[in-house]
Each structure stands twice: as C-alpha cells, then as structure tokens.
GROMACS .gro file of C-alpha atoms in nm:
model
  216
    1MET     CA    1  11.357   9.318 -11.338
    2HIS     CA    2  11.194   9.003 -11.174
    3THR     CA    3  10.928   9.003 -10.903
    4PHE     CA    4  10.984   8.880 -10.558
    5THR     CA    5  10.785   8.574 -10.621
    6GLU     CA    6  10.996   8.499 -10.927
    7GLU     CA    7  11.297   8.547 -10.748
    8ASN     CA    8  11.203   8.322 -10.442
    9TYR     CA    9  11.129   8.038 -10.717
   10LEU     CA   10  11.468   8.108 -10.873
   11LYS     CA   11  11.638   8.057 -10.502
   12ALA     CA   12  11.449   7.788 -10.421
   13ILE     CA   13  11.516   7.586 -10.727
   14TYR     CA   14  11.895   7.666 -10.684
   15HIS     CA   15  11.881   7.523 -10.352
   16LEU     CA   16  11.704   7.223 -10.463
   17GLN     CA   17  11.943   7.137 -10.747
   18CYS     CA   18  12.249   7.177 -10.512
   19GLU     CA   19  12.065   6.918 -10.270
   20THR     CA   20  11.934   6.671 -10.547
   21HIS     CA   21  12.047   6.780 -10.885
   22SER     CA   22  11.692   6.831 -11.001
   23ALA     CA   23  11.360   6.986 -10.845
   24SER     CA   24  11.008   6.847 -10.899
   25THR     CA   25  10.720   7.065 -10.888
   26ASN     CA   26  10.644   6.896 -10.561
   27ASP     CA   27  10.978   6.939 -10.433
   28ILE     CA   28  10.936   7.327 -10.503
   29ALA     CA   29  10.583   7.352 -10.360
   30ALA     CA   30  10.710   7.195 -10.039
   31ALA     CA   31  10.981   7.424 -10.020
   32LEU     CA   32  10.786   7.751 -10.063
   33HIS     CA   33  10.486   7.632  -9.890
   34THR     CA   34  10.254   7.674 -10.172
   35LYS     CA   35  10.018   7.426 -10.405
   36ALA     CA   36  10.162   7.227 -10.690
   37ALA     CA   37   9.898   7.415 -10.898
   38SER     CA   38  10.066   7.739 -10.829
   39VAL     CA   39  10.400   7.590 -10.893
   40THR     CA   40  10.294   7.494 -11.247
   41ASP     CA   41  10.155   7.837 -11.361
   42MET     CA   42  10.479   7.997 -11.237
   43LEU     CA   43  10.720   7.750 -11.406
   44LYS     CA   44  10.534   7.839 -11.722
   45LYS     CA   45  10.610   8.195 -11.671
   46LEU     CA   46  10.962   8.147 -11.580
   47ALA     CA   47  11.013   7.929 -11.846
   48ASP     CA   48  10.893   8.183 -12.084
   49LYS     CA   49  11.126   8.436 -11.938
   50LYS     CA   50  11.442   8.151 -12.057
   51LEU     CA   51  11.499   8.154 -11.668
   52ILE     CA   52  11.443   7.784 -11.639
   53ASN     CA   53  11.414   7.435 -11.814
   54TYR     CA   54  11.100   7.307 -11.768
   55ALA     CA   55  10.889   7.038 -11.920
   56LYS     CA   56  10.557   6.883 -11.756
   57TYR     CA   57  10.643   6.560 -11.538
   58GLN     CA   58  11.011   6.616 -11.597
   59GLY     CA   59  11.240   6.795 -11.341
   60VAL     CA   60  11.296   7.141 -11.340
   61SER     CA   61  11.655   7.338 -11.381
   62LEU     CA   62  11.791   7.659 -11.426
   63THR     CA   63  11.907   7.824 -11.737
   64ASP     CA   64  12.255   8.013 -11.697
   65ALA     CA   65  12.038   8.319 -11.691
   66GLY     CA   66  11.839   8.180 -11.399
   67ARG     CA   67  12.118   8.064 -11.214
   68LYS     CA   68  12.285   8.456 -11.223
   69VAL     CA   69  11.970   8.589 -11.100
   70ALA     CA   70  11.945   8.297 -10.816
   71LEU     CA   71  12.324   8.369 -10.710
   72GLN     CA   72  12.289   8.756 -10.687
   73ILE     CA   73  11.961   8.696 -10.476
   74ILE     CA   74  12.160   8.437 -10.248
   75ARG     CA   75  12.466   8.694 -10.229
   76LYS     CA   76  12.223   8.964 -10.128
   77HIS     CA   77  12.090   8.728  -9.850
   78ARG     CA   78  12.395   8.591  -9.675
   79LEU     CA   79  12.567   8.964  -9.714
   80TRP     CA   80  12.284   9.081  -9.502
   81GLU     CA   81  12.300   8.824  -9.268
   82TYR     CA   82  12.624   8.878  -9.204
   83PHE     CA   83  12.572   9.244  -9.133
   84LEU     CA   84  12.288   9.203  -8.904
   85VAL     CA   85  12.492   8.943  -8.699
   86GLU     CA   86  12.847   9.130  -8.701
   87LYS     CA   87  12.731   9.498  -8.733
   88LEU     CA   88  12.412   9.534  -8.550
   89LYS     CA   89  12.484   9.230  -8.347
   90PHE     CA   90  12.170   9.016  -8.380
   91LYS     CA   91  12.191   8.664  -8.285
   92TRP     CA   92  12.227   8.407  -8.564
   93ASP     CA   93  11.880   8.278  -8.542
   94GLU     CA   94  11.697   8.594  -8.591
   95VAL     CA   95  11.843   8.689  -8.901
   96HIS     CA   96  11.669   8.458  -9.175
   97GLU     CA   97  11.358   8.658  -9.215
   98MET     CA   98  11.489   8.990  -9.224
   99ALA     CA   99  11.714   8.888  -9.489
  100GLU     CA  100  11.449   8.724  -9.702
  101GLU     CA  101  11.325   9.088  -9.673
  102LEU     CA  102  11.649   9.265  -9.751
  103GLU     CA  103  11.746   9.067 -10.032
  104HIS     CA  104  11.490   9.199 -10.271
  105ILE     CA  105  11.653   9.548 -10.284
  106SER     CA  106  11.768   9.584 -10.622
  107SER     CA  107  12.025   9.803 -10.636
  108THR     CA  108  12.373   9.638 -10.720
  109GLU     CA  109  12.555   9.940 -10.610
  110LEU     CA  110  12.437   9.909 -10.252
  111ILE     CA  111  12.476   9.535 -10.236
  112ASN     CA  112  12.858   9.612 -10.380
  113ARG     CA  113  12.904   9.884 -10.105
  114LEU     CA  114  12.797   9.647  -9.804
  115ASP     CA  115  13.007   9.374  -9.928
  116GLU     CA  116  13.331   9.663  -9.947
  117PHE     CA  117  13.234   9.793  -9.627
  118MET     CA  118  13.261   9.472  -9.450
  119ASP     CA  119  13.582   9.389  -9.614
  120CYS     CA  120  13.420   9.126  -9.875
  121PRO     CA  121  13.329   8.838  -9.617
  122ARG     CA  122  13.370   8.484  -9.776
  123PHE     CA  123  13.104   8.326  -9.553
  124ASP     CA  124  12.770   8.404  -9.384
  125PRO     CA  125  12.728   8.373  -8.994
  126HIS     CA  126  12.579   7.972  -9.058
  127GLY     CA  127  12.916   7.888  -9.256
  128ASP     CA  128  12.746   7.919  -9.606
  129PRO     CA  129  12.961   8.076  -9.876
  130ILE     CA  130  12.861   8.408  -9.999
  131PRO     CA  131  12.903   8.439 -10.393
  132ASP     CA  132  13.107   8.722 -10.517
  133SER     CA  133  12.974   9.004 -10.757
  134SER     CA  134  13.017   8.793 -11.052
  135GLY     CA  135  12.812   8.521 -10.898
  136GLU     CA  136  13.130   8.314 -10.853
  137ILE     CA  137  13.098   8.100 -10.530
  138THR     CA  138  13.354   7.887 -10.330
  139ALA     CA  139  13.177   7.596 -10.116
  140GLN     CA  140  13.410   7.518  -9.838
  141PRO     CA  141  13.451   7.171  -9.780
  142PHE     CA  142  13.242   7.023  -9.501
  143THR     CA  143  13.234   6.702  -9.292
  144SER     CA  144  12.977   6.642  -9.022
  145VAL     CA  145  13.063   6.589  -8.663
  146LEU     CA  146  12.903   6.261  -8.713
  147HIS     CA  147  13.169   6.134  -8.934
  148LEU     CA  148  13.466   6.259  -8.722
  149PRO     CA  149  13.664   5.954  -8.555
  150VAL     CA  150  13.676   5.947  -8.172
  151HIS     CA  151  13.991   6.174  -8.043
  152GLN     CA  152  13.963   6.380  -8.371
  153SER     CA  153  13.958   6.759  -8.288
  154GLY     CA  154  13.799   7.028  -8.524
  155ILE     CA  155  13.649   7.381  -8.550
  156ILE     CA  156  13.283   7.426  -8.597
  157ALA     CA  157  13.247   7.625  -8.947
  158GLY     CA  158  12.867   7.574  -9.064
  159VAL     CA  159  12.533   7.410  -9.015
  160SER     CA  160  12.321   7.205  -9.220
  161ASP     CA  161  11.994   7.283  -9.019
  162HIS     CA  162  11.916   7.680  -9.018
  163SER     CA  163  11.582   7.628  -8.842
  164VAL     CA  164  11.534   7.885  -8.543
  165SER     CA  165  11.521   7.592  -8.314
  166PHE     CA  166  11.823   7.427  -8.393
  167LEU     CA  167  12.025   7.765  -8.379
  168GLN     CA  168  11.896   7.838  -8.035
  169TYR     CA  169  12.005   7.509  -7.937
  170LEU     CA  170  12.347   7.526  -8.057
  171GLU     CA  171  12.378   7.871  -7.898
  172LYS     CA  172  12.264   7.755  -7.561
  173GLN     CA  173  12.515   7.488  -7.572
  174GLN     CA  174  12.762   7.712  -7.732
  175LEU     CA  175  12.819   7.504  -8.021
  176THR     CA  176  12.858   7.796  -8.256
  177ILE     CA  177  13.104   7.888  -8.547
  178GLY     CA  178  13.442   7.922  -8.454
  179ARG     CA  179  13.432   7.663  -8.125
  180LYS     CA  180  13.696   7.388  -8.106
  181ILE     CA  181  13.587   7.058  -8.021
  182LYS     CA  182  13.698   6.694  -7.987
  183ILE     CA  183  13.546   6.379  -8.007
  184THR     CA  184  13.607   6.176  -7.709
  185GLU     CA  185  13.338   5.902  -7.737
  186ALA     CA  186  13.088   5.767  -7.975
  187THR     CA  187  12.819   5.547  -7.856
  188ASP     CA  188  12.600   5.317  -8.067
  189TYR     CA  189  12.358   5.208  -7.771
  190ASP     CA  190  12.232   5.540  -7.661
  191VAL     CA  191  12.296   5.720  -8.002
  192CYS     CA  192  12.527   5.981  -7.861
  193ILE     CA  193  12.827   6.145  -7.883
  194GLN     CA  194  13.043   6.306  -7.651
  195LEU     CA  195  13.255   6.607  -7.703
  196THR     CA  196  13.496   6.816  -7.509
  197ASP     CA  197  13.516   7.225  -7.557
  198GLU     CA  198  13.784   7.378  -7.353
  199ASN     CA  199  13.777   7.126  -7.083
  200LYS     CA  200  13.385   7.081  -7.076
  201GLU     CA  201  13.202   6.769  -7.160
  202LEU     CA  202  12.897   6.767  -7.349
  203ASN     CA  203  12.652   6.466  -7.485
  204ILE     CA  204  12.467   6.536  -7.825
  205SER     CA  205  12.264   6.304  -8.035
  206ARG     CA  206  12.353   6.186  -8.356
  207GLU     CA  207  12.119   6.374  -8.532
  208VAL     CA  208  12.267   6.711  -8.398
  209ALA     CA  209  12.616   6.587  -8.496
  210LYS     CA  210  12.487   6.507  -8.835
  211LYS     CA  211  12.370   6.878  -8.881
  212LEU     CA  212  12.681   7.030  -8.710
  213LEU     CA  213  12.957   7.093  -9.001
  214ILE     CA  214  13.363   7.096  -8.932
  215ALA     CA  215  13.568   7.249  -9.229
  216ILE     CA  216  13.813   6.995  -9.360
   0.00000   0.00000   0.00000
C-alpha cells in the first residue's frame, strides 16, 4: 500500500516525464505546490521503496514499479472523471478535484467493475487516454488547432489545459469534445484565428488554438 502523498508524487513525476523526459526537484515542487525541501524528503522515501531513480542534483525518473503505480492512479482518475461526466452529468470543468479524491480508492475490483459498467472507455472527458487494467496506455495522436492550415476541418478531441477557467471558456464557446470545426482564416496581425462551426463564425486567440487539440 502507498500513502495518498506518495501516489500524488508518483503521478506528478509521471506527467513531468511525459512532458520533459525528466523531473527535477523544483519541477515536482511546482507541480505539487510544495517546498523543495519537502520534495527531497519524499524522493528519498520513494527511492528507498524502489519506486523512483533518484540522485541528488540529477533528474528523477520512475522505476518500472513506480510507473505501474502511477498509471493505475491515472487510470482511476480518468475513469472517475468519465463516470462523473457521462453518468452523473457533471460538466467537464467540475470533475478534476472530485476525481483527485476518488483516485485513491484502493479496490481494484471496484475500478475494474466501473470500467466494465461504462463499456471500457478509451478516453476521459478531456480527451486523455485511459490506461487499461494492465497499465497499457494508447495515446491518441493530436495536433493543435494552431497548426491546422486554413480551410482544414477537424473534430475537437482533447485539450492541453485542464484549468477550470479554460474549460469554462470552451464550454461557453461550445468548443467541446466532438465538435467539428474548420479554420477559415488565420491572421498574424491581431493574433487571431477564425473558425466556422455549423455555419457560425468564431474568433479565438492563438493561445486558445494552441491548447485546443484535433485528432489526426
């Protein structure tokens, strides 16, 4: 068994490794909103448990055992998010914190039955892939709307920013998962991209376009 704090560290290290291939003490501290000294103490504990590879002043990486734990936590988190949105009808900007609590439920049987009950979804409400019961994860290839050429169409399949404010903005603009859009104009001068969506025109900033993902 692992503590909630240990699980949170392993998950944070996994995400940092996916983004940058390594995780520093400062990166982990920033991700978990804690002090570097506290991170160092926890890293020593995780290294003693053979869950991470850690040497002072060098990057941190997960061992195979640590990666397995991290993926199971991520699996639970994303399954709960799917359940909360699809079955309990919460909005996609409301479920992250609830899933943060639910992901620490230790019953494997409960999670496997939850997965079966929902017909084994492959992606959570934000487009992130859900690891299977063996910890295997199949990432969906994405490109951002920012990189789509003018006149190109696509279906929104994910987001790279899970913040409440960003998700609420997308909800208000009806730029949600499954929505088909087409790039009609991209203007350098005013840092703006124009979309059409079911004959409705919408202007979004390049920053928003960068975080809005299309399946390829």
